């Protein structure tokens, strides 16, 4: 059997530069038209971002690029995205007020009616607003605790710029493709998918919003999370910090059954958690509850519970700052699994039971 050599970025660039930008006459890479180019052993992708008036002009360019890449020996997956980005509106004159239409443009829209990923019963997000509060640690251990209670659980790493799930679950290597679907890795009773499985550990994902959103969409909808005979009960989505493109893409691509918001007790973290709750509320996604992570003498305690009372949101519990939780994440051995009788694991188990109840499971 003949094995094809892995694709190289140089070879992909040469193919793309043989296709000319209709405006500059240069190749797509040389002209800067091909943005966010990524090349793996058997796949490649990039974004063409143009003004809305140039969409028709560049549609044949996109098609030609896709055809040329697919013709490369060893190429399995091609993603060429043509996106039209309107120029930003000029700022209002000093003293002028924004029109109602302009104000409305800045408001989040309700979720677009879409289907869930095939054979997935519930989808929940774990969000924080602020980075560095242990959201991924909570997401992994919450998913493990749900699996320990007998549910079929998957976890999707939606932080395409800073994926943590591979490290925290001790997983690596590219997933297999079977019949056009990604086969997720499995560990500790979880099915897991992350962009971190598709890249080297030290690679920087220099992607603009459309490319990152496309990556999330593909992982969400093209992963075989479950089957007709063994559907997934819950898909846990570990969100990146903030309230931007990835959050809105997820909301638009699949109905979310709820969000769990993680925060440390201090006000600077609570302010961002508050913003995350507000964003999800505006688009009709219920907050299932708040979790206070890293609670204790260093960051204080009780701030998240008080915030839950103020906002009328269920408080799911606190997780003290413990070395065993951090060590388990670094070693790819979640504390909820490897120390099931420990205090941290018991707290995750109680939180998991509360989340399952709120989902009607």
mmCIF file of C-alpha atoms in Angstrom:
data_model
loop_
_atom_site.group_PDB
_atom_site.id
_atom_site.type_symbol
_atom_site.label_atom_id
_atom_site.label_comp_id
_atom_site.label_asym_id
_atom_site.label_seq_id
_atom_site.Cartn_x
_atom_site.Cartn_y
_atom_site.Cartn_z
ATOM 1 C CA UNK A 1 0.000 0.000 0.000
ATOM 2 C CA UNK A 2 1.351 3.423 -0.975
ATOM 3 C CA UNK A 3 1.385 6.074 1.751
ATOM 4 C CA UNK A 4 1.295 9.667 0.624
ATOM 5 C CA UNK A 5 3.646 12.141 2.218
ATOM 6 C CA UNK A 6 1.996 14.737 4.490
ATOM 7 C CA UNK A 7 1.030 18.012 2.891
ATOM 8 C CA UNK A 8 3.417 20.910 3.360
ATOM 9 C CA UNK A 9 2.559 24.552 3.693
ATOM 10 C CA UNK A 10 5.002 25.391 0.885
ATOM 11 C CA UNK A 11 3.159 23.076 -1.525
ATOM 12 C CA UNK A 12 -0.228 24.525 -0.569
ATOM 13 C CA UNK A 13 1.056 28.098 -0.987
ATOM 14 C CA UNK A 14 2.395 27.230 -4.452
ATOM 15 C CA UNK A 15 -1.016 25.895 -5.509
ATOM 16 C CA UNK A 16 -2.833 28.957 -4.176
ATOM 17 C CA UNK A 17 -0.408 31.399 -5.744
ATOM 18 C CA UNK A 18 -1.163 29.836 -9.130
ATOM 19 C CA UNK A 19 -4.684 31.290 -8.719
ATOM 20 C CA UNK A 20 -4.703 35.026 -9.324
ATOM 21 C CA UNK A 21 -6.434 37.698 -7.307
ATOM 22 C CA UNK A 22 -8.709 39.441 -9.839
ATOM 23 C CA UNK A 23 -7.853 42.857 -8.420
ATOM 24 C CA UNK A 24 -4.102 42.781 -7.905
ATOM 25 C CA UNK A 25 -3.157 40.101 -10.418
ATOM 26 C CA UNK A 26 -0.977 38.394 -7.767
ATOM 27 C CA UNK A 27 -1.393 34.922 -6.320
ATOM 28 C CA UNK A 28 -3.881 34.459 -3.487
ATOM 29 C CA UNK A 29 -1.213 34.148 -0.788
ATOM 30 C CA UNK A 30 1.159 36.755 -2.223
ATOM 31 C CA UNK A 31 -1.669 39.281 -2.459
ATOM 32 C CA UNK A 32 -2.902 38.625 1.083
ATOM 33 C CA UNK A 33 -6.304 37.430 -0.147
ATOM 34 C CA UNK A 34 -5.850 34.009 1.508
ATOM 35 C CA UNK A 35 -6.098 34.868 5.208
ATOM 36 C CA UNK A 36 -5.510 32.585 8.196
ATOM 37 C CA UNK A 37 -4.048 29.777 6.091
ATOM 38 C CA UNK A 38 -3.680 26.549 8.068
ATOM 39 C CA UNK A 39 -2.139 23.349 6.737
ATOM 40 C CA UNK A 40 -2.131 19.950 8.439
ATOM 41 C CA UNK A 41 -0.999 16.541 7.199
ATOM 42 C CA UNK A 42 -4.105 15.960 5.081
ATOM 43 C CA UNK A 43 -6.114 19.182 5.139
ATOM 44 C CA UNK A 44 -5.933 22.915 4.535
ATOM 45 C CA UNK A 45 -8.149 25.936 4.964
ATOM 46 C CA UNK A 46 -8.251 29.711 4.784
ATOM 47 C CA UNK A 47 -10.628 32.668 4.610
ATOM 48 C CA UNK A 48 -11.276 35.168 1.812
ATOM 49 C CA UNK A 49 -12.731 38.310 3.383
ATOM 50 C CA UNK A 50 -14.089 40.889 0.931
ATOM 51 C CA UNK A 51 -16.432 43.845 0.798
ATOM 52 C CA UNK A 52 -20.087 42.879 0.143
ATOM 53 C CA UNK A 53 -19.881 44.446 -3.316
ATOM 54 C CA UNK A 54 -17.045 42.039 -4.263
ATOM 55 C CA UNK A 55 -18.777 38.801 -3.314
ATOM 56 C CA UNK A 56 -19.733 37.889 -6.888
ATOM 57 C CA UNK A 57 -16.234 38.713 -8.113
ATOM 58 C CA UNK A 58 -14.535 36.407 -5.611
ATOM 59 C CA UNK A 59 -17.000 33.489 -5.616
ATOM 60 C CA UNK A 60 -15.265 31.899 -8.681
ATOM 61 C CA UNK A 61 -11.909 32.479 -6.953
ATOM 62 C CA UNK A 62 -13.098 30.551 -3.907
ATOM 63 C CA UNK A 63 -14.373 27.720 -6.114
ATOM 64 C CA UNK A 64 -11.117 27.566 -8.050
ATOM 65 C CA UNK A 65 -9.086 27.480 -4.827
ATOM 66 C CA UNK A 66 -11.225 24.671 -3.406
ATOM 67 C CA UNK A 67 -10.895 22.631 -6.611
ATOM 68 C CA UNK A 68 -7.131 23.151 -6.773
ATOM 69 C CA UNK A 69 -6.600 22.128 -3.150
ATOM 70 C CA UNK A 70 -8.828 19.063 -3.428
ATOM 71 C CA UNK A 71 -6.762 17.920 -6.426
ATOM 72 C CA UNK A 72 -3.573 17.812 -4.343
ATOM 73 C CA UNK A 73 -2.388 14.257 -3.569
ATOM 74 C CA UNK A 74 -3.169 13.358 0.021
ATOM 75 C CA UNK A 75 -5.702 16.155 0.546
ATOM 76 C CA UNK A 76 -8.692 14.900 2.564
ATOM 77 C CA UNK A 77 -10.376 18.021 3.929
ATOM 78 C CA UNK A 78 -10.578 21.519 2.419
ATOM 79 C CA UNK A 79 -12.208 24.569 3.996
ATOM 80 C CA UNK A 80 -12.263 27.811 1.962
ATOM 81 C CA UNK A 81 -14.596 30.408 3.428
ATOM 82 C CA UNK A 82 -15.745 33.480 1.507
ATOM 83 C CA UNK A 83 -17.082 36.080 3.890
ATOM 84 C CA UNK A 84 -18.372 39.581 3.164
ATOM 85 C CA UNK A 85 -17.433 42.107 5.818
ATOM 86 C CA UNK A 86 -19.171 45.452 5.606
ATOM 87 C CA UNK A 87 -17.001 48.491 6.249
ATOM 88 C CA UNK A 88 -17.574 49.956 9.718
ATOM 89 C CA UNK A 89 -19.953 52.849 9.822
ATOM 90 C CA UNK A 90 -18.507 56.288 10.394
ATOM 91 C CA UNK A 91 -18.773 57.394 14.028
ATOM 92 C CA UNK A 92 -21.647 59.752 14.788
ATOM 93 C CA UNK A 93 -20.939 63.468 14.865
ATOM 94 C CA UNK A 94 -20.376 64.916 18.290
ATOM 95 C CA UNK A 95 -23.732 65.629 19.815
ATOM 96 C CA UNK A 96 -25.591 63.450 17.322
ATOM 97 C CA UNK A 97 -27.697 60.552 18.605
ATOM 98 C CA UNK A 98 -27.779 57.049 17.157
ATOM 99 C CA UNK A 99 -30.867 56.075 15.201
ATOM 100 C CA UNK A 100 -33.051 53.260 16.583
ATOM 101 C CA UNK A 101 -31.939 51.066 13.670
ATOM 102 C CA UNK A 102 -28.266 51.629 14.491
ATOM 103 C CA UNK A 103 -28.840 50.782 18.135
ATOM 104 C CA UNK A 104 -30.756 47.648 17.173
ATOM 105 C CA UNK A 105 -27.858 46.448 15.005
ATOM 106 C CA UNK A 106 -25.656 46.186 18.083
ATOM 107 C CA UNK A 107 -28.044 43.993 20.034
ATOM 108 C CA UNK A 108 -27.684 40.201 20.118
ATOM 109 C CA UNK A 109 -30.252 38.336 18.055
ATOM 110 C CA UNK A 110 -32.355 35.447 19.286
ATOM 111 C CA UNK A 111 -31.018 32.031 18.273
ATOM 112 C CA UNK A 112 -31.612 31.004 14.680
ATOM 113 C CA UNK A 113 -33.766 27.880 14.487
ATOM 114 C CA UNK A 114 -31.278 25.072 13.827
ATOM 115 C CA UNK A 115 -30.978 21.396 14.637
ATOM 116 C CA UNK A 116 -28.941 19.828 17.387
ATOM 117 C CA UNK A 117 -25.942 17.756 16.417
ATOM 118 C CA UNK A 118 -27.120 14.307 15.387
ATOM 119 C CA UNK A 119 -27.918 11.934 18.263
ATOM 120 C CA UNK A 120 -27.371 14.524 21.022
ATOM 121 C CA UNK A 121 -30.064 15.015 23.640
ATOM 122 C CA UNK A 122 -28.981 18.164 25.528
ATOM 123 C CA UNK A 123 -26.336 20.818 24.869
ATOM 124 C CA UNK A 124 -25.024 23.022 27.681
ATOM 125 C CA UNK A 125 -22.290 25.643 27.704
ATOM 126 C CA UNK A 126 -19.808 26.264 30.507
ATOM 127 C CA UNK A 127 -18.864 29.941 30.355
ATOM 128 C CA UNK A 128 -17.122 32.523 32.482
ATOM 129 C CA UNK A 129 -16.874 35.880 30.765
ATOM 130 C CA UNK A 130 -13.387 36.296 32.254
ATOM 131 C CA UNK A 131 -10.402 34.088 31.529
ATOM 132 C CA UNK A 132 -8.308 32.477 34.238
ATOM 133 C CA UNK A 133 -11.118 31.524 36.619
ATOM 134 C CA UNK A 134 -10.851 27.773 36.032
ATOM 135 C CA UNK A 135 -13.715 27.397 33.590
ATOM 136 C CA UNK A 136 -12.090 24.554 31.610
ATOM 137 C CA UNK A 137 -11.225 22.729 34.837
ATOM 138 C CA UNK A 138 -14.855 22.956 35.891
ATOM 139 C CA UNK A 139 -16.119 21.898 32.447
ATOM 140 C CA UNK A 140 -13.939 18.774 32.366
ATOM 141 C CA UNK A 141 -14.716 17.683 35.917
ATOM 142 C CA UNK A 142 -18.423 18.464 35.519
ATOM 143 C CA UNK A 143 -18.519 16.315 32.377
ATOM 144 C CA UNK A 144 -16.685 13.501 34.176
ATOM 145 C CA UNK A 145 -19.054 13.728 37.137
ATOM 146 C CA UNK A 146 -22.070 13.516 34.810
ATOM 147 C CA UNK A 147 -20.559 10.462 33.109
ATOM 148 C CA UNK A 148 -19.947 8.858 36.508
ATOM 149 C CA UNK A 149 -23.665 9.215 37.189
ATOM 150 C CA UNK A 150 -24.505 7.080 34.181
ATOM 151 C CA UNK A 151 -25.056 9.665 31.452
ATOM 152 C CA UNK A 152 -23.513 9.450 27.988
ATOM 153 C CA UNK A 153 -21.475 12.649 27.863
ATOM 154 C CA UNK A 154 -19.377 14.483 25.307
ATOM 155 C CA UNK A 155 -17.199 17.559 25.708
ATOM 156 C CA UNK A 156 -16.448 20.083 22.958
ATOM 157 C CA UNK A 157 -13.535 22.472 23.377
ATOM 158 C CA UNK A 158 -14.861 25.692 21.824
ATOM 159 C CA UNK A 159 -11.810 27.742 22.798
ATOM 160 C CA UNK A 160 -10.156 27.432 19.384
ATOM 161 C CA UNK A 161 -7.402 29.918 20.263
ATOM 162 C CA UNK A 162 -6.473 28.359 23.606
ATOM 163 C CA UNK A 163 -7.644 24.733 23.720
ATOM 164 C CA UNK A 164 -7.245 23.092 27.143
ATOM 165 C CA UNK A 165 -9.226 19.881 26.856
ATOM 166 C CA UNK A 166 -6.436 17.736 25.305
ATOM 167 C CA UNK A 167 -4.120 18.458 28.249
ATOM 168 C CA UNK A 168 -6.799 18.066 30.899
ATOM 169 C CA UNK A 169 -7.959 14.711 29.520
ATOM 170 C CA UNK A 170 -4.483 13.458 28.617
ATOM 171 C CA UNK A 171 -5.392 13.111 24.936
ATOM 172 C CA UNK A 172 -3.474 13.823 21.749
ATOM 173 C CA UNK A 173 -3.359 12.872 18.093
ATOM 174 C CA UNK A 174 -5.580 13.634 15.155
ATOM 175 C CA UNK A 175 -9.016 12.002 15.165
ATOM 176 C CA UNK A 176 -10.059 9.586 12.440
ATOM 177 C CA UNK A 177 -12.534 10.458 9.710
ATOM 178 C CA UNK A 178 -15.096 7.797 8.822
ATOM 179 C CA UNK A 179 -17.771 8.425 6.180
ATOM 180 C CA UNK A 180 -17.089 12.154 6.343
ATOM 181 C CA UNK A 181 -17.530 12.359 10.118
ATOM 182 C CA UNK A 182 -14.939 13.050 12.814
ATOM 183 C CA UNK A 183 -14.552 10.224 15.316
ATOM 184 C CA UNK A 184 -14.054 11.895 18.721
ATOM 185 C CA UNK A 185 -11.366 10.762 21.120
ATOM 186 C CA UNK A 186 -12.553 9.029 24.281
ATOM 187 C CA UNK A 187 -11.297 9.241 27.864
ATOM 188 C CA UNK A 188 -12.824 8.741 31.319
ATOM 189 C CA UNK A 189 -16.196 7.895 29.774
ATOM 190 C CA UNK A 190 -16.281 11.085 27.687
ATOM 191 C CA UNK A 191 -16.282 11.665 23.954
ATOM 192 C CA UNK A 192 -14.050 14.658 23.315
ATOM 193 C CA UNK A 193 -13.291 16.954 20.392
ATOM 194 C CA UNK A 194 -10.927 19.947 20.304
ATOM 195 C CA UNK A 195 -9.042 21.931 17.704
ATOM 196 C CA UNK A 196 -6.051 21.014 19.862
ATOM 197 C CA UNK A 197 -6.226 17.501 18.361
ATOM 198 C CA UNK A 198 -5.635 18.957 14.905
ATOM 199 C CA UNK A 199 -2.571 21.077 15.679
ATOM 200 C CA UNK A 200 0.736 20.854 17.494
ATOM 201 C CA UNK A 201 0.667 21.758 21.179
ATOM 202 C CA UNK A 202 2.716 24.937 20.678
ATOM 203 C CA UNK A 203 0.994 26.138 17.494
ATOM 204 C CA UNK A 204 -0.671 29.563 17.654
ATOM 205 C CA UNK A 205 -4.080 29.637 15.961
ATOM 206 C CA UNK A 206 -3.807 32.971 14.141
ATOM 207 C CA UNK A 207 -7.391 32.989 12.927
ATOM 208 C CA UNK A 208 -9.840 35.816 12.464
ATOM 209 C CA UNK A 209 -13.433 35.448 13.599
ATOM 210 C CA UNK A 210 -14.871 33.720 10.502
ATOM 211 C CA UNK A 211 -12.197 31.015 10.501
ATOM 212 C CA UNK A 212 -12.601 30.350 14.227
ATOM 213 C CA UNK A 213 -16.380 30.211 13.873
ATOM 214 C CA UNK A 214 -16.102 27.793 10.959
ATOM 215 C CA UNK A 215 -13.819 25.536 12.992
ATOM 216 C CA UNK A 216 -16.359 25.456 15.822
ATOM 217 C CA UNK A 217 -19.211 24.744 13.426
ATOM 218 C CA UNK A 218 -17.357 21.812 11.890
ATOM 219 C CA UNK A 219 -16.453 20.294 15.257
ATOM 220 C CA UNK A 220 -20.021 20.730 16.490
ATOM 221 C CA UNK A 221 -21.876 19.364 13.483
ATOM 222 C CA UNK A 222 -19.372 16.974 11.848
ATOM 223 C CA UNK A 223 -18.357 14.988 14.935
ATOM 224 C CA UNK A 224 -20.052 11.618 15.506
ATOM 225 C CA UNK A 225 -21.071 12.350 19.084
ATOM 226 C CA UNK A 226 -23.565 9.525 19.299
ATOM 227 C CA UNK A 227 -25.429 6.934 17.277
ATOM 228 C CA UNK A 228 -29.062 5.988 16.892
ATOM 229 C CA UNK A 229 -28.505 3.094 19.284
ATOM 230 C CA UNK A 230 -26.378 5.038 21.772
ATOM 231 C CA UNK A 231 -27.266 8.739 21.630
ATOM 232 C CA UNK A 232 -25.368 11.255 23.732
ATOM 233 C CA UNK A 233 -27.350 12.489 26.735
ATOM 234 C CA UNK A 234 -25.385 15.708 27.275
ATOM 235 C CA UNK A 235 -22.824 17.621 25.240
ATOM 236 C CA UNK A 236 -20.797 19.995 27.443
ATOM 237 C CA UNK A 237 -19.270 22.912 25.526
ATOM 238 C CA UNK A 238 -16.243 24.548 27.137
ATOM 239 C CA UNK A 239 -16.532 28.164 25.970
ATOM 240 C CA UNK A 240 -13.715 30.676 25.503
ATOM 241 C CA UNK A 241 -13.744 33.830 27.644
ATOM 242 C CA UNK A 242 -15.773 36.803 26.490
ATOM 243 C CA UNK A 243 -18.999 37.415 24.615
ATOM 244 C CA UNK A 244 -17.892 37.416 20.982
ATOM 245 C CA UNK A 245 -17.949 35.459 17.729
ATOM 246 C CA UNK A 246 -17.645 31.956 19.171
ATOM 247 C CA UNK A 247 -20.463 32.474 21.666
ATOM 248 C CA UNK A 248 -22.801 33.846 18.992
ATOM 249 C CA UNK A 249 -21.838 31.114 16.528
ATOM 250 C CA UNK A 250 -22.709 28.404 19.045
ATOM 251 C CA UNK A 251 -26.018 30.065 19.872
ATOM 252 C CA UNK A 252 -26.893 30.301 16.178
ATOM 253 C CA UNK A 253 -25.820 26.770 15.253
ATOM 254 C CA UNK A 254 -27.578 24.722 17.907
ATOM 255 C CA UNK A 255 -30.319 25.195 20.507
ATOM 256 C CA UNK A 256 -28.644 25.489 23.904
ATOM 257 C CA UNK A 257 -30.474 23.997 26.876
ATOM 258 C CA UNK A 258 -28.630 26.240 29.286
ATOM 259 C CA UNK A 259 -25.355 27.692 30.460
ATOM 260 C CA UNK A 260 -23.368 27.158 33.636
ATOM 261 C CA UNK A 261 -21.368 30.268 34.550
ATOM 262 C CA UNK A 262 -18.108 29.958 36.475
ATOM 263 C CA UNK A 263 -16.528 32.819 38.414
ATOM 264 C CA UNK A 264 -14.040 33.364 41.164
ATOM 265 C CA UNK A 265 -15.351 35.419 44.096
ATOM 266 C CA UNK A 266 -13.712 38.797 43.459
ATOM 267 C CA UNK A 267 -15.599 41.646 41.791
ATOM 268 C CA UNK A 268 -13.351 41.874 38.721
ATOM 269 C CA UNK A 269 -14.385 38.310 37.777
ATOM 270 C CA UNK A 270 -17.998 38.750 38.841
ATOM 271 C CA UNK A 271 -18.399 41.747 36.532
ATOM 272 C CA UNK A 272 -17.509 39.609 33.510
ATOM 273 C CA UNK A 273 -19.679 36.731 34.720
ATOM 274 C CA UNK A 274 -22.552 39.203 34.944
ATOM 275 C CA UNK A 275 -21.957 40.235 31.327
ATOM 276 C CA UNK A 276 -21.927 36.593 30.211
ATOM 277 C CA UNK A 277 -25.261 35.977 31.950
ATOM 278 C CA UNK A 278 -26.717 39.091 30.328
ATOM 279 C CA UNK A 279 -25.621 38.012 26.857
ATOM 280 C CA UNK A 280 -27.102 34.533 27.174
ATOM 281 C CA UNK A 281 -30.309 35.933 28.675
ATOM 282 C CA UNK A 282 -30.737 38.339 25.732
ATOM 283 C CA UNK A 283 -30.640 35.477 23.261
ATOM 284 C CA UNK A 284 -32.976 33.272 25.277
ATOM 285 C CA UNK A 285 -30.512 30.816 26.820
ATOM 286 C CA UNK A 286 -31.265 30.118 30.510
ATOM 287 C CA UNK A 287 -28.504 30.240 33.103
ATOM 288 C CA UNK A 288 -28.688 26.902 34.915
ATOM 289 C CA UNK A 289 -26.591 28.193 37.779
ATOM 290 C CA UNK A 290 -23.449 29.880 39.060
ATOM 291 C CA UNK A 291 -20.349 28.139 40.408
ATOM 292 C CA UNK A 292 -17.811 29.819 42.669
ATOM 293 C CA UNK A 293 -14.393 28.424 41.747
ATOM 294 C CA UNK A 294 -11.115 28.918 43.642
ATOM 295 C CA UNK A 295 -13.076 29.883 46.734
ATOM 296 C CA UNK A 296 -11.015 30.474 49.872
ATOM 297 C CA UNK A 297 -8.587 32.748 51.607
ATOM 298 C CA UNK A 298 -6.737 33.893 48.484
ATOM 299 C CA UNK A 299 -9.658 35.164 46.388
ATOM 300 C CA UNK A 300 -12.288 35.364 49.110
ATOM 301 C CA UNK A 301 -15.572 33.495 49.279
ATOM 302 C CA UNK A 302 -19.295 34.097 49.003
ATOM 303 C CA UNK A 303 -19.239 36.656 46.199
ATOM 304 C CA UNK A 304 -20.756 34.353 43.601
ATOM 305 C CA UNK A 305 -23.523 33.135 45.887
ATOM 306 C CA UNK A 306 -24.464 36.733 46.681
ATOM 307 C CA UNK A 307 -24.482 37.529 42.973
ATOM 308 C CA UNK A 308 -26.796 34.596 42.339
ATOM 309 C CA UNK A 309 -29.241 35.923 44.922
ATOM 310 C CA UNK A 310 -29.084 39.398 43.387
ATOM 311 C CA UNK A 311 -29.728 38.102 39.861
ATOM 312 C CA UNK A 312 -32.210 35.407 40.840
ATOM 313 C CA UNK A 313 -29.964 32.633 39.461
ATOM 314 C CA UNK A 314 -29.483 29.230 41.145
ATOM 315 C CA UNK A 315 -26.220 28.855 43.041
ATOM 316 C CA UNK A 316 -24.688 25.448 42.325
ATOM 317 C CA UNK A 317 -21.927 25.514 44.911
ATOM 318 C CA UNK A 318 -18.324 26.463 45.573
ATOM 319 C CA UNK A 319 -15.063 24.728 44.702
ATOM 320 C CA UNK A 320 -12.146 25.552 47.013
ATOM 321 C CA UNK A 321 -8.703 26.319 45.643
ATOM 322 C CA UNK A 322 -7.033 22.899 45.970
ATOM 323 C CA UNK A 323 -3.699 21.685 44.629
ATOM 324 C CA UNK A 324 -5.164 18.281 43.713
ATOM 325 C CA UNK A 325 -7.589 19.877 41.232
ATOM 326 C CA UNK A 326 -4.811 21.779 39.488
ATOM 327 C CA UNK A 327 -2.441 18.794 39.522
ATOM 328 C CA UNK A 328 -5.105 16.527 38.037
ATOM 329 C CA UNK A 329 -5.725 18.958 35.187
ATOM 330 C CA UNK A 330 -2.035 19.315 34.402
ATOM 331 C CA UNK A 331 -1.537 15.542 34.437
ATOM 332 C CA UNK A 332 -4.602 14.731 32.325
ATOM 333 C CA UNK A 333 -6.268 12.962 35.259
ATOM 334 C CA UNK A 334 -9.427 14.853 36.346
ATOM 335 C CA UNK A 335 -9.865 14.854 40.100
ATOM 336 C CA UNK A 336 -13.549 13.931 39.739
ATOM 337 C CA UNK A 337 -12.394 10.563 38.358
ATOM 338 C CA UNK A 338 -9.102 9.746 40.068
ATOM 339 C CA UNK A 339 -10.148 10.802 43.585
ATOM 340 C CA UNK A 340 -13.889 9.985 43.571
ATOM 341 C CA UNK A 341 -14.160 10.013 47.362
ATOM 342 C CA UNK A 342 -12.257 13.275 47.809
ATOM 343 C CA UNK A 343 -13.936 16.517 48.806
ATOM 344 C CA UNK A 344 -13.463 18.140 45.395
ATOM 345 C CA UNK A 345 -14.944 15.153 43.558
ATOM 346 C CA UNK A 346 -17.943 15.050 45.900
ATOM 347 C CA UNK A 347 -18.607 18.728 45.223
ATOM 348 C CA UNK A 348 -18.462 18.162 41.473
ATOM 349 C CA UNK A 349 -20.852 15.225 41.900
ATOM 350 C CA UNK A 350 -23.385 17.424 43.735
ATOM 351 C CA UNK A 351 -23.108 20.104 41.056
ATOM 352 C CA UNK A 352 -23.569 17.491 38.329
ATOM 353 C CA UNK A 353 -26.716 16.180 39.996
ATOM 354 C CA UNK A 354 -28.150 19.704 40.173
ATOM 355 C CA UNK A 355 -27.362 20.348 36.500
ATOM 356 C CA UNK A 356 -28.947 17.048 35.436
ATOM 357 C CA UNK A 357 -32.097 17.865 37.422
ATOM 358 C CA UNK A 358 -32.347 21.300 35.809
ATOM 359 C CA UNK A 359 -32.126 19.621 32.392
ATOM 360 C CA UNK A 360 -34.951 17.243 33.288
ATOM 361 C CA UNK A 361 -32.687 14.182 33.255
#
